[in-house]
Amino acid sequence: QVHLAESGGGLVQPGGSQRLSCAASGGTIRTGVVGWFRQLPGQERTFVAAIFRNGGHTYYADSVKGRFTISRDNAKNTVFLQMNSLKPEDTALYSCAYGAGVILSSIRYPTAYGNWGQGTQVTVSS
């Protein structure tokens, strides 16, 4: 069972940057898809970004395209989410997820992923 742990959240001013990390233990995440989702209280998780196996293709929600970058370090079994030009509407609980058998048509759906971290809070405010 892959265990995921996010870090890097916190308070940042509008226009600022932050890098989130998703460290995996108990198994490799190199052969599957890792996604980032965000969630506001009382709302469902929404897709942010995903990266395919072996550092392959990346996909983004329209709302973050051009501002966020997802990447992976297979040697460290870790995936990163670099967030630039942050806006107040980016405030949310950010969670990473891993799915060994996720296919392209399913990357935006939380139910496609079998392993989740606890999340890290990102607050964008002046």
Protein backbone atom coordinates (compact mmCIF):
# COMPACT_ATOMS: atom_id res chain seq x y z
CA GLN A 1 0.00 0.00 0.00
CA VAL A 2 1.47 3.31 -1.09
CA HIS A 3 1.42 6.00 1.58
CA LEU A 4 1.46 9.62 0.43
CA ALA A 5 2.47 12.66 2.47
CA GLU A 6 2.08 16.23 1.26
CA SER A 7 4.11 19.19 2.48
CA GLY A 8 4.84 22.77 1.52
CA GLY A 9 1.53 24.46 2.19
CA GLY A 10 1.08 27.70 4.07
CA LEU A 11 0.16 31.34 3.73
CA VAL A 12 1.33 33.21 0.63
CA GLN A 13 0.52 36.63 -0.77
CA PRO A 14 -1.28 37.05 -4.08
CA GLY A 15 1.21 36.86 -6.92
CA GLY A 16 3.56 34.73 -4.88
CA SER A 17 4.85 31.20 -5.40
CA GLN A 18 4.81 27.98 -3.46
CA ARG A 19 6.01 24.45 -4.09
CA LEU A 20 4.13 21.47 -2.78
CA SER A 21 5.71 18.05 -2.37
CA CYS A 22 4.08 14.62 -2.38
CA ALA A 23 6.42 12.00 -0.95
CA ALA A 24 5.55 8.35 -1.34
CA SER A 25 6.55 5.44 0.88
CA GLY A 26 5.66 1.78 1.05
CA GLY A 27 5.83 1.41 -2.70
CA THR A 28 6.87 3.10 -5.90
CA ILE A 29 4.81 5.70 -7.73
CA ARG A 30 6.96 5.56 -10.83
CA THR A 31 4.72 3.20 -12.74
CA GLY A 32 1.42 4.99 -12.25
CA VAL A 33 -0.24 8.38 -12.44
CA VAL A 34 0.02 11.01 -9.71
CA GLY A 35 -2.57 13.74 -9.53
CA TRP A 36 -3.07 16.86 -7.47
CA PHE A 37 -6.55 17.88 -6.40
CA ARG A 38 -7.86 20.73 -4.29
CA GLN A 39 -10.88 21.08 -2.11
CA LEU A 40 -12.77 23.78 -0.27
CA PRO A 41 -14.79 23.04 2.89
CA GLY A 42 -18.09 21.41 2.01
CA GLN A 43 -17.17 21.00 -1.62
CA GLU A 44 -15.90 18.13 -3.72
CA ARG A 45 -12.31 17.71 -4.79
CA THR A 46 -11.44 19.32 -8.11
CA PHE A 47 -8.66 18.31 -10.46
CA VAL A 48 -5.53 20.48 -10.59
CA ALA A 49 -2.82 18.54 -12.43
CA ALA A 50 -1.56 15.06 -13.21
CA ILE A 51 1.64 13.46 -14.41
CA PHE A 52 1.95 10.12 -16.09
CA ARG A 53 4.41 7.34 -15.38
CA ASN A 54 8.11 7.73 -15.94
CA GLY A 55 7.93 11.54 -16.01
CA GLY A 56 5.77 11.53 -19.09
CA HIS A 57 2.88 13.67 -20.15
CA THR A 58 1.40 16.29 -17.86
CA TYR A 59 -2.14 17.66 -17.74
CA TYR A 60 -3.63 20.71 -16.06
CA ALA A 61 -6.95 22.23 -15.20
CA ASP A 62 -7.65 25.31 -17.32
CA SER A 63 -7.69 27.46 -14.19
CA VAL A 64 -4.02 26.73 -13.41
CA LYS A 65 -2.55 26.19 -16.87
CA GLY A 66 0.49 28.39 -17.38
CA ARG A 67 0.86 29.05 -13.65
CA PHE A 68 1.32 25.60 -12.11
CA THR A 69 3.85 22.92 -13.05
CA ILE A 70 3.77 19.29 -11.98
CA SER A 71 6.96 17.28 -12.00
CA ARG A 72 8.37 14.12 -10.50
CA ASP A 73 11.67 12.90 -9.09
CA ASN A 74 11.57 9.15 -9.47
CA ALA A 75 14.77 8.64 -7.49
CA LYS A 76 13.10 10.31 -4.50
CA ASN A 77 9.68 8.78 -5.16
CA THR A 78 8.28 12.30 -4.97
CA VAL A 79 6.03 14.50 -7.08
CA PHE A 80 6.04 18.29 -6.92
CA LEU A 81 3.54 21.01 -7.73
CA GLN A 82 5.16 24.37 -8.40
CA MET A 83 2.57 27.11 -8.09
CA ASN A 84 3.32 30.59 -9.42
CA SER A 85 1.25 33.76 -9.74
CA LEU A 86 -1.03 32.56 -7.00
CA LYS A 87 -4.50 34.04 -6.67
CA PRO A 88 -6.89 34.15 -3.71
CA GLU A 89 -9.10 31.67 -5.54
CA ASP A 90 -6.27 29.13 -5.37
CA THR A 91 -6.85 28.89 -1.62
CA ALA A 92 -7.76 25.28 -0.80
CA LEU A 93 -6.65 22.03 0.76
CA TYR A 94 -4.32 20.42 -1.76
CA SER A 95 -4.05 16.63 -1.86
CA CYS A 96 -2.01 14.29 -4.00
CA ALA A 97 -3.26 10.96 -5.20
CA TYR A 98 -1.79 7.91 -6.88
CA GLY A 99 -3.37 5.42 -9.22
CA ALA A 100 -1.56 2.46 -10.74
CA GLY A 101 -4.10 1.94 -13.50
CA VAL A 102 -5.37 5.45 -14.22
CA ILE A 103 -6.07 6.10 -17.89
CA LEU A 104 -6.09 9.43 -19.66
CA SER A 105 -9.87 9.75 -19.79
CA SER A 106 -10.06 9.34 -16.00
CA ILE A 107 -7.31 11.60 -14.69
CA ARG A 108 -9.73 14.35 -13.61
CA TYR A 109 -11.88 12.05 -11.49
CA PRO A 110 -10.91 11.45 -7.83
CA THR A 111 -12.47 7.99 -7.94
CA ALA A 112 -9.80 6.87 -10.42
CA TYR A 113 -7.11 7.08 -7.75
CA GLY A 114 -6.66 4.53 -5.01
CA ASN A 115 -4.18 6.22 -2.69
CA TRP A 116 -4.50 9.66 -1.12
CA GLY A 117 -2.49 11.85 1.20
CA GLN A 118 -3.95 13.89 4.06
CA GLY A 119 -3.54 17.17 2.24
CA THR A 120 -1.78 20.45 2.87
CA GLN A 121 -3.53 23.80 3.22
CA VAL A 122 -2.62 26.64 0.87
CA THR A 123 -3.97 30.08 1.70
CA VAL A 124 -3.45 32.98 -0.68
CA SER A 125 -4.17 36.24 1.07
CA SER A 126 -2.66 39.64 1.70
